XYZ file of C-alpha atoms in Angstrom:
531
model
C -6.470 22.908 -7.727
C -4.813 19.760 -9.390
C -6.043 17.156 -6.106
C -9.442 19.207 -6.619
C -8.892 18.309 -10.678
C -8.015 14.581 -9.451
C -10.521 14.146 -7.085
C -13.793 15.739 -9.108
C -12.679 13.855 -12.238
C -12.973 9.973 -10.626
C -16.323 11.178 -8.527
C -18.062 13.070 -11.588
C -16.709 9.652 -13.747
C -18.257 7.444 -11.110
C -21.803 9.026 -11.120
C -21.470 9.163 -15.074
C -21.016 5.031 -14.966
C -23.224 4.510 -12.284
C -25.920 5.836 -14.649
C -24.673 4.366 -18.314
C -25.530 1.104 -19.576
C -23.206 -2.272 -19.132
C -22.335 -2.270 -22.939
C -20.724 1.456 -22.269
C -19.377 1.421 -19.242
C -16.355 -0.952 -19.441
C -14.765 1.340 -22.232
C -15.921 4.462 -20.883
C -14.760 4.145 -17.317
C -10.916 3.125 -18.524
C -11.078 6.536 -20.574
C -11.961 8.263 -17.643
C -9.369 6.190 -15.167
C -6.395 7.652 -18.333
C -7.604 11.271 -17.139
C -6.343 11.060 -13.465
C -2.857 9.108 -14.477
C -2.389 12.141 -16.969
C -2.843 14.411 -14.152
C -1.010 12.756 -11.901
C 1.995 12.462 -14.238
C 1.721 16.124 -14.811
C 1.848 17.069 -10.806
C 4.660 14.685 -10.636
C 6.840 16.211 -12.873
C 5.982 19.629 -11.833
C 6.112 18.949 -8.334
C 8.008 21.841 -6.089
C 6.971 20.634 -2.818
C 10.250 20.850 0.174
C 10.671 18.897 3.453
C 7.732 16.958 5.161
C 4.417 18.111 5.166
C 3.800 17.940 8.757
C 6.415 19.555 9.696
C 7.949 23.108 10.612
C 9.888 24.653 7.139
C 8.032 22.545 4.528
C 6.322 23.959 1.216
C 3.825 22.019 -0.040
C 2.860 21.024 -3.491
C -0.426 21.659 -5.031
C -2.006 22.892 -1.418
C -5.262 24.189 -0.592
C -6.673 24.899 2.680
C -10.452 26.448 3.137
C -11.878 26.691 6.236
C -14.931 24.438 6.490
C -16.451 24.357 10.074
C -16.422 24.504 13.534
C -16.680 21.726 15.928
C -16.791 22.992 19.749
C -13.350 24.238 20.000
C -11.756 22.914 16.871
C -11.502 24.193 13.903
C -11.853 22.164 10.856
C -10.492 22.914 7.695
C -10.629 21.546 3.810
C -6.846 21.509 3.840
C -4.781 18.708 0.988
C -1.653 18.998 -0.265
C 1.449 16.876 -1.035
C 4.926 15.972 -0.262
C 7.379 13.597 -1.152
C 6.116 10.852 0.457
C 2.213 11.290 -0.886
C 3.026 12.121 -4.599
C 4.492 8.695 -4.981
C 1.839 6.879 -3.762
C -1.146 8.804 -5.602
C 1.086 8.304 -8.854
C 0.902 4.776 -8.048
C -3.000 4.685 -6.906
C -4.130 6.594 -10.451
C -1.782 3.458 -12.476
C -2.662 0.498 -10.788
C -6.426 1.617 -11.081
C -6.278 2.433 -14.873
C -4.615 -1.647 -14.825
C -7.097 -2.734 -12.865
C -9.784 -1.767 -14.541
C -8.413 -2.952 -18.038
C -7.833 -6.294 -16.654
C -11.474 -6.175 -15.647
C -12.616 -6.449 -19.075
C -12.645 -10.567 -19.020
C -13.728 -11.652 -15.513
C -16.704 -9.090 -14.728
C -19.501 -9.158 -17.164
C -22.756 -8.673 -15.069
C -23.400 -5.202 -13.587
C -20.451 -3.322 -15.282
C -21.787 -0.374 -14.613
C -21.805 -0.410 -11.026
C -18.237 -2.534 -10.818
C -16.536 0.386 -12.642
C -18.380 3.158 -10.970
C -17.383 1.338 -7.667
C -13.447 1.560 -8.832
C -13.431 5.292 -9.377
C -15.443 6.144 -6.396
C -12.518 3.962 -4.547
C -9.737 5.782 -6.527
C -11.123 9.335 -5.216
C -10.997 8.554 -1.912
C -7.515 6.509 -2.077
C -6.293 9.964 -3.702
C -8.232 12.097 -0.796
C -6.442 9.542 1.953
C -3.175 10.750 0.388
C -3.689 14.057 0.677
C -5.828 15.246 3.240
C -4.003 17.171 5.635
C -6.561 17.731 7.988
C -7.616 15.015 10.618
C -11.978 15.333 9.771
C -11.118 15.131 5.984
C -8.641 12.367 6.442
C -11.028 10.857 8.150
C -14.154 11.212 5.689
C -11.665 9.847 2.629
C -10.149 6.616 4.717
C -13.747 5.475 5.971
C -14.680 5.882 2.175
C -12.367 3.161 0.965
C -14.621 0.576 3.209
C -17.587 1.385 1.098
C -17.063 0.887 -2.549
C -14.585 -2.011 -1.411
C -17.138 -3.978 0.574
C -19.238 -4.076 -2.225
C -16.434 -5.372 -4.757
C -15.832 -8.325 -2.971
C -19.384 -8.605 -1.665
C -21.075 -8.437 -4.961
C -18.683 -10.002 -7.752
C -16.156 -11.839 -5.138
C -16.056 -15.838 -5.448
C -18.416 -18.882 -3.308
C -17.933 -16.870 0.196
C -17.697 -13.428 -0.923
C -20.269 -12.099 1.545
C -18.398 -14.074 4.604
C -14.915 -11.943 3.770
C -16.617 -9.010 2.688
C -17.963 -8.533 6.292
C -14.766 -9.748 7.854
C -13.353 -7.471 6.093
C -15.564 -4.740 6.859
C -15.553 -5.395 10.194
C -11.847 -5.669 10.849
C -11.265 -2.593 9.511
C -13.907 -0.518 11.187
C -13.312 -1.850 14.561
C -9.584 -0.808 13.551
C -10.849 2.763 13.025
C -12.521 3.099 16.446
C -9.771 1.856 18.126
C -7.557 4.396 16.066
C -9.984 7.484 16.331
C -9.653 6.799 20.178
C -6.019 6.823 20.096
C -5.758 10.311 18.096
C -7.970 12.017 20.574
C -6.519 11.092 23.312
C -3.153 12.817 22.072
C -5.139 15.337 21.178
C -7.222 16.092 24.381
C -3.823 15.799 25.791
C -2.560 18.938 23.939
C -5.145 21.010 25.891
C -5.607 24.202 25.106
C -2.462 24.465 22.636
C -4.001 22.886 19.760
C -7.332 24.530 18.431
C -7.299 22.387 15.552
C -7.102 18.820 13.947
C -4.684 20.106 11.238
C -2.500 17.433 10.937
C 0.889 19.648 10.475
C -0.245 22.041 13.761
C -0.722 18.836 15.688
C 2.309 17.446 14.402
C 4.463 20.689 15.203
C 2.876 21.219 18.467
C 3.795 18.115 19.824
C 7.641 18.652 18.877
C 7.273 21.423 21.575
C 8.733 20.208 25.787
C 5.728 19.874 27.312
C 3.238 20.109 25.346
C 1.152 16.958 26.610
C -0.433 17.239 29.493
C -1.918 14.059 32.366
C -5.137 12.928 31.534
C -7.275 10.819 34.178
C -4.177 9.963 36.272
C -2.450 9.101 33.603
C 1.249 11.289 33.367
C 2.252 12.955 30.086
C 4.772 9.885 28.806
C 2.050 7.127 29.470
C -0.739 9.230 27.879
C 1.518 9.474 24.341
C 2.397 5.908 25.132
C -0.800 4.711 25.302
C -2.185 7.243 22.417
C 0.530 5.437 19.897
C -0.069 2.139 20.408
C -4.025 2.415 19.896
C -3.174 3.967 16.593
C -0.768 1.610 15.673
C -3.320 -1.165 16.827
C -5.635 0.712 14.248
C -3.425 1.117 11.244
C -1.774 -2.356 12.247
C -5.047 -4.179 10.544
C -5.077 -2.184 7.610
C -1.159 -3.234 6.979
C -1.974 -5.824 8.211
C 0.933 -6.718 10.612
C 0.416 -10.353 12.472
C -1.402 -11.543 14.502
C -4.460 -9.582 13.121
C -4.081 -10.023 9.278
C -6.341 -13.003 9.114
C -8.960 -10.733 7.375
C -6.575 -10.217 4.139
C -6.532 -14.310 2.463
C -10.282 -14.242 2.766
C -10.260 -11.043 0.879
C -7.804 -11.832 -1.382
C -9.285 -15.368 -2.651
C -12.889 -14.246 -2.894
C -11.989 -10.733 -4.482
C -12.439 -10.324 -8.250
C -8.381 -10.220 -9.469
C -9.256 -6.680 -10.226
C -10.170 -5.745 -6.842
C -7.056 -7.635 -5.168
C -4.938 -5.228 -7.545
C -6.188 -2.309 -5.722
C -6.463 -4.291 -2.425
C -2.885 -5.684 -1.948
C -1.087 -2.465 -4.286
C -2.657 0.506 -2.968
C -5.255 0.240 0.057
C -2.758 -1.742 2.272
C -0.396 1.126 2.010
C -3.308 3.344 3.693
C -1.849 1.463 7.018
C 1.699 1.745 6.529
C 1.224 5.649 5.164
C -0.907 6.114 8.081
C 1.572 4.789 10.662
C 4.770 6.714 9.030
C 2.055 10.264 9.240
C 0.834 9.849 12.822
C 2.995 7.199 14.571
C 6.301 7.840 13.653
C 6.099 12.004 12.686
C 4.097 12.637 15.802
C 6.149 10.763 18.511
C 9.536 9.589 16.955
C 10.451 9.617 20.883
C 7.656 6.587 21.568
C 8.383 4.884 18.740
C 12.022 4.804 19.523
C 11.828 3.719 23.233
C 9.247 0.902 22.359
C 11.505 -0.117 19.467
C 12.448 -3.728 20.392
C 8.384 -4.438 20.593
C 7.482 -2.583 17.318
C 10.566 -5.122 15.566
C 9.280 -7.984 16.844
C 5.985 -7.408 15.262
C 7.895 -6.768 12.045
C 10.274 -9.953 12.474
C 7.323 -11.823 12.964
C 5.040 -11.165 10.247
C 8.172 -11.271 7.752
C 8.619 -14.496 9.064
C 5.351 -15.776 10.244
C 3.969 -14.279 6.422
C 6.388 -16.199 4.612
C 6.034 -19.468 6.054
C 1.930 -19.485 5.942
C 2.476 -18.496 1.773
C 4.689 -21.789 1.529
C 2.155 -23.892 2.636
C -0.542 -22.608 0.292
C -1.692 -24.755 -2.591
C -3.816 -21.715 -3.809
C -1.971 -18.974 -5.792
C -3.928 -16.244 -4.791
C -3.045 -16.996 -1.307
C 0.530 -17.540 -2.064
C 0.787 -13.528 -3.119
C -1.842 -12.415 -0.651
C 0.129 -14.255 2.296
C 3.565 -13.062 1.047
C 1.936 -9.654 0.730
C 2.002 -10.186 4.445
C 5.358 -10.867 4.332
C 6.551 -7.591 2.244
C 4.576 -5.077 4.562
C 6.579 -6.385 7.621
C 9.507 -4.701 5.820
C 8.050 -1.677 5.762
C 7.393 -1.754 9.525
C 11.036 -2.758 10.112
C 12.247 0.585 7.799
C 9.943 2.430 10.039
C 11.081 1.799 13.312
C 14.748 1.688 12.066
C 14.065 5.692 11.879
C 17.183 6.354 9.521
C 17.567 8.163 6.135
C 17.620 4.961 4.385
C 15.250 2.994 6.679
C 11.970 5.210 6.411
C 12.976 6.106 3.039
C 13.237 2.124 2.223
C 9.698 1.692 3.901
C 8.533 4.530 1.552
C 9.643 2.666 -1.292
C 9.005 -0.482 -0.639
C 5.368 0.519 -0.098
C 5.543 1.727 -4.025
C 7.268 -0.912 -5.147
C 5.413 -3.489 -3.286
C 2.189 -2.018 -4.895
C 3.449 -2.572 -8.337
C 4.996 -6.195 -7.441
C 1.859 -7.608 -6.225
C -0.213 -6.553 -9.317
C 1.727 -7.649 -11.578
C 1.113 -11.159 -9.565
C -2.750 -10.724 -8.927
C -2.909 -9.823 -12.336
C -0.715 -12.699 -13.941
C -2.660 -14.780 -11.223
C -6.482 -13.685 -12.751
C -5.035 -14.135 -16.137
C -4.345 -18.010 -15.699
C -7.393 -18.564 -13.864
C -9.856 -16.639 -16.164
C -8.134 -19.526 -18.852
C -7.883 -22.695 -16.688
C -11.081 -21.415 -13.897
C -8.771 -23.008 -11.506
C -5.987 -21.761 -9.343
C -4.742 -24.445 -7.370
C -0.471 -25.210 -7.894
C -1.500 -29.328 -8.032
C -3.777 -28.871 -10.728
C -1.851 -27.321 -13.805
C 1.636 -27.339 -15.193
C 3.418 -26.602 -18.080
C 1.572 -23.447 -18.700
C 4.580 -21.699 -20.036
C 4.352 -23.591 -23.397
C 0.698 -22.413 -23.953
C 0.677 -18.448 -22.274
C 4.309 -17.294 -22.597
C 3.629 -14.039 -21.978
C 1.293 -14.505 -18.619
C 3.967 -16.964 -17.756
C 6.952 -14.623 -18.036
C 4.999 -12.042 -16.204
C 4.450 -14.400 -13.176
C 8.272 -14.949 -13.184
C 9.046 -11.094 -13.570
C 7.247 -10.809 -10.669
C 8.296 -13.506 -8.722
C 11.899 -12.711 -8.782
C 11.079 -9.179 -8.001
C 9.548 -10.151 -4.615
C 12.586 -12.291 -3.987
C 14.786 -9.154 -4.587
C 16.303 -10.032 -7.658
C 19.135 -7.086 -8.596
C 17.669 -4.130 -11.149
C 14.401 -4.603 -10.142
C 12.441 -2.388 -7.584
C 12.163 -5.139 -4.766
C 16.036 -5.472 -4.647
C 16.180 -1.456 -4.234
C 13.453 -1.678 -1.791
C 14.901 -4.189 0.650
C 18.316 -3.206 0.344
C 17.225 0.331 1.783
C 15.460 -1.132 4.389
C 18.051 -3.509 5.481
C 20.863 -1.240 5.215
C 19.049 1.507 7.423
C 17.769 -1.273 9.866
C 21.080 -2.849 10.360
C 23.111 0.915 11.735
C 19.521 1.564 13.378
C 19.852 2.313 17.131
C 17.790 -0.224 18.929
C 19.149 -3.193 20.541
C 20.444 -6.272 18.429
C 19.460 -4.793 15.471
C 21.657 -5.885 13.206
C 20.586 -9.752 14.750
C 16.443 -8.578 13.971
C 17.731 -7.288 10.613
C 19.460 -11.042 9.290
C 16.366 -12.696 10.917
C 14.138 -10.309 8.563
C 16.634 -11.181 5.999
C 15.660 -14.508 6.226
C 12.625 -14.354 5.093
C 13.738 -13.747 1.436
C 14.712 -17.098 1.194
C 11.588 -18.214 2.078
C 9.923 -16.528 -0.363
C 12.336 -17.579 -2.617
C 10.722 -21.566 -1.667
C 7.513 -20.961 -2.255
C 7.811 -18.465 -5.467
C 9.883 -20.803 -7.007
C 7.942 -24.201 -6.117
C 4.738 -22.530 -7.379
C 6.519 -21.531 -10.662
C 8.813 -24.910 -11.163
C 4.600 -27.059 -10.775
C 2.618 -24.490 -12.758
C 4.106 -22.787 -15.348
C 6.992 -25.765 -16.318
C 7.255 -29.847 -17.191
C 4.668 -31.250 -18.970
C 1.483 -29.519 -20.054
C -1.537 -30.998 -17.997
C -4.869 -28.765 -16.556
C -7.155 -30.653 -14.523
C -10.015 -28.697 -15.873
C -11.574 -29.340 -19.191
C -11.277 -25.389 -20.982
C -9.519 -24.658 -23.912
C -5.806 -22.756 -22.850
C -5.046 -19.921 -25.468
C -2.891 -17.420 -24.954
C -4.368 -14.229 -23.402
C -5.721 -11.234 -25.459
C -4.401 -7.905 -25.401
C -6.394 -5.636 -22.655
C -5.019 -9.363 -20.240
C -1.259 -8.647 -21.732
C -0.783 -4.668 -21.676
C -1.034 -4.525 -17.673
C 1.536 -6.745 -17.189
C 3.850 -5.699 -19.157
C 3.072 -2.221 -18.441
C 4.020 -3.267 -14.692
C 7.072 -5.197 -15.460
C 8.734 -2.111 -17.174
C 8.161 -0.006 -14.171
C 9.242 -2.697 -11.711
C 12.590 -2.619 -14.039
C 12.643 1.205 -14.391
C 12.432 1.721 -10.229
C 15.164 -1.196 -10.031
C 17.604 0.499 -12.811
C 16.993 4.401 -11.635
C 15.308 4.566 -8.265
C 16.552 8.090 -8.198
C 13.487 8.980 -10.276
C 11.396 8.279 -6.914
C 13.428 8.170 -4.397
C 14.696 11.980 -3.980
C 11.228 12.450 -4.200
C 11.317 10.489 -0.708
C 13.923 11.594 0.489
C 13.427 15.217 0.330
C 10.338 14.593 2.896
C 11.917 11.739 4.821
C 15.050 13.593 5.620
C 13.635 16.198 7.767
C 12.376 13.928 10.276
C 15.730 11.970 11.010
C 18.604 13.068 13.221
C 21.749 11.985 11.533
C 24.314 11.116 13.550
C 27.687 10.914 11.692
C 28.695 13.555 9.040
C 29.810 11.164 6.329
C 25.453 9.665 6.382
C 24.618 13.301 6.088
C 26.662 13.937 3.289
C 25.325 10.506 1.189
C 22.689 11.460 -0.367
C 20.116 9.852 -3.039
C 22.818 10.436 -6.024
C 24.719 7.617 -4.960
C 22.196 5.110 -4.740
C 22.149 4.296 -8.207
C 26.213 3.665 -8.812
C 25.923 1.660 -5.490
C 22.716 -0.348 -6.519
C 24.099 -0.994 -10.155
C 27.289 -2.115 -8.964
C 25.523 -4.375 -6.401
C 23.476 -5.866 -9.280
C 26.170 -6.673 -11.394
C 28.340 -8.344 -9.045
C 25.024 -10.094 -7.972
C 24.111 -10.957 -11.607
């Protein structure tokens, strides 16, 4: 009953704020937000959960299946539960909430009430996305997200809020459709042999020869083909993955900071979870033979991403279009399909999250002091916030994969499980990818060498003080987990592992045999010869 715990605790909390005045609610709705962190702490260090969750042989943690309803021949069932792959990632939802809305306390101070009643009706169904095992509850939770979100950036976002709210909205929703199509076509395609939208009996069904049959002319292979790329077209925008990210900027730059916290750290990885539960776990075999096409997207938006962020003048844009940048990682770990590639994605979707708050955040901080964000006109900023200054170059070194911090352990996964990865010239797509760091490592450190250093000028006429305490406490709160992740990534990547391992093939004895206790000696070492 601990998701049930979770999940009651942020909607009961919402309706409380919803109905308390302003003066109450700011306070009141970070008490509540510490409630669902404790709890997920708790599950985390009890967790006993084994293998995947979709598949055959796996014990989940914390699982509870009712049966709900009937819908023609399906049945539909209340079913959540976790893995090593979710736990992560609602740890990570219930902290970067509980930041978010402490760094809310400056910027938002008209209609509190409804802005922090807003954030925990998001964090329920960001927790619900992460756990629902069953297709129709899945499917209630991720359609949530769009509502609360929509009105964050439509009701406290900047001059065109309403413009990127809808864009926004509408990306997303059109994303769905095309998605929902996709699922039930696999699914009509499993005829009689599924009598359910269980997300593990779908999943295990599939595994079985056969088991989709021709649909309207179309033969078994082209049906499956066709099913996975409308989902991945779906859960594509949500990553987003180029050439249909164009939604995320506009979101970014009108969203209150707090909002692009949750936007960039937790709701993006709704795609990339998505696409690792139903693309890649339900056919590894499609995703495999249309390798080459799924890397180039990747490539591209690593690439692609990173130049578009080093032509920005605006800092928000810098991290949202580099946030671009990261997530084409995680789509390169993916279709690598090894131990060390989808567990790399995995992590780099956590640390990722925690990277690009502790940006947004250092980002909202500066302009909540200066009311501008633009690189050309500030500088010397380090003199006058130290501490919002230090944070920004935490987090900036982090991104460019800096040794003992979580971005280094991310990307050296990833690239060490796309480089042995089985499709053609992969270890040519992987130094392409590669590339892209030093990119980021342009614009990260031009935007840091005009803002934060030389001599102290703001083109604006407010006073620059250093930032109080409820400004300070997320970032450094974020910093020491970005360090802790770089230093021990054992702590969450067995975790991973454990659910990542049962759906790769390994195919030489001395891969099997490496497991997560070596990571650390080999990621220390690598850091202090780096260093």
């Amino acid at each position: 009953m601990m998701i049930e715990l979770l999940l009651g605790v942020c909607l009961v909390g919402a309706v409380a704020i919803f109905l308390l005045p302003d003066r109450y609610s700011a306070r009141l709705s970070f008490g509540i937000s510490l409630l669902p962190i404790i709890g997920s702490l708790y599950m985390y260090a009890t967790f006993d959960g084994v293998g995947n969750a979709l598949l055959e042989g796996s014990t989940l943690a914390f699982e509870t299946k009712v049966n709900w309803l009937s819908i023609g021949p399906y049945e539909l069932f209340y079913h959540v539960g976790l893995d090593g792959v979710s736990m992560p990632l609602i740890v990570l939802t219930t902290i970067l909430t509980t930041l978010a809305i402490l760094s809310a306390w400056t910027p938002i101070d008209e209609r509190q009430s409804q802005f922090y009643g807003l954030m925990l009706l998001m964090e329920a169904s960001l927790i619900g996305v992460f756990a629902a095992l069953d297709f129709f509850v899945w499917f209630v939770f991720w359609e949530a997200v769009l509502i609360p979100m929509y009105f964050l950036i439509g009701v406290w976002g900047g001059p065109r809020r309403k413009y990127a709210a809808i864009k926004f909205f509408v990306y997303t929703n059109v994303a769905s459709l095309v998605m929902f199509v996709g699922f039930f076509l696999l699914v009509f395609g499993l005829g009689d042999s599924i009598q359910t939208l269980g997300l593990p009996a779908i999943a295990q069904a599939l595994s079985a020869p056969g088991a989709v049959e021709s649909i309207a002319g179309m033969p078994p292979n082209t049906v499956k083909a066709v099913a996975f790329f409308l989902m991945f077209a779906g859960f594509a925008v949500k990553v987003p993955v180029v050439p249909v990210h164009t939604w995320l900027p506009d979101a970014h730059v009108e969203a209150p900071t707090p909002v692009s916290v949750i936007l960039a750290g937790v709701l993006l990885k709704m795609g990339t979870y998505a696409l690792l539960r139903f693309n890649f776990t339900f056919l590894p075999e499609i995703a495999q033979q249309y390798a080459l096409i799924l890397v180039a997207f990747a490539v591209v938006s690593v690439i692609y991403g990173a130049l578009l962020a080093l032509a920005q003048q605006d800092l928000k844009r810098i991290v949202a279009y580099s946030s671009v940048s990261s997530m084409g990682y995680v789509i390169l770990g993916l279709v690598a399909f090894t131990l060390y590639g989808l567990g790399g994605a995995t992590f780099q979707m956590i640390s990722h999250g925690l990277i690009s708050g502790l940006l947004f955040l250092g980002v909202g901080v500066i302009y909540n002091t200066t009311h501008t964000r633009m690189v050309g006109d500030m500088s010397g900023l380090a003199d006058r916030m130290p501490v919002t200054a230090g944070a920004i170059v935490a987090g900036s070194f982090a991104y460019m994969g800096l040794p003992l911090m979580s971005g280094f352990v991310a990307e050296f996964l990833v690239f060490s499980g796309s480089f042995s990865a089985d499709f053609a010239y992969a270890p040519l797509l992987t130094a392409i990818a590669m590339f892209g760091i030093v990119i980021v490592a342009g614009y990260y450190l031009f935007a840091m060498q005009r803002t934060l250093f030389g001599q102290f000028s703001v083109s604006t006429d407010y006073e620059i003080t250093r930032a109080s305490a409820h400004d300070v406490v997320p970032l450094v709160v974020l910093i020491v987990l970005i360090i802790a992740l770089g230093s021990v990534p054992e702590i969450v990547f067995d975790m991973i592992e454990g659910a990542i391992r049962p759906m790769t093939e390994l195919t030489a004895t001395q891969q099997a045999d490496t497991g997560s206790e070596m990571l650390g000696l080999g990621v220390s070492f690598l850091g202090g010869v780096l260093l």
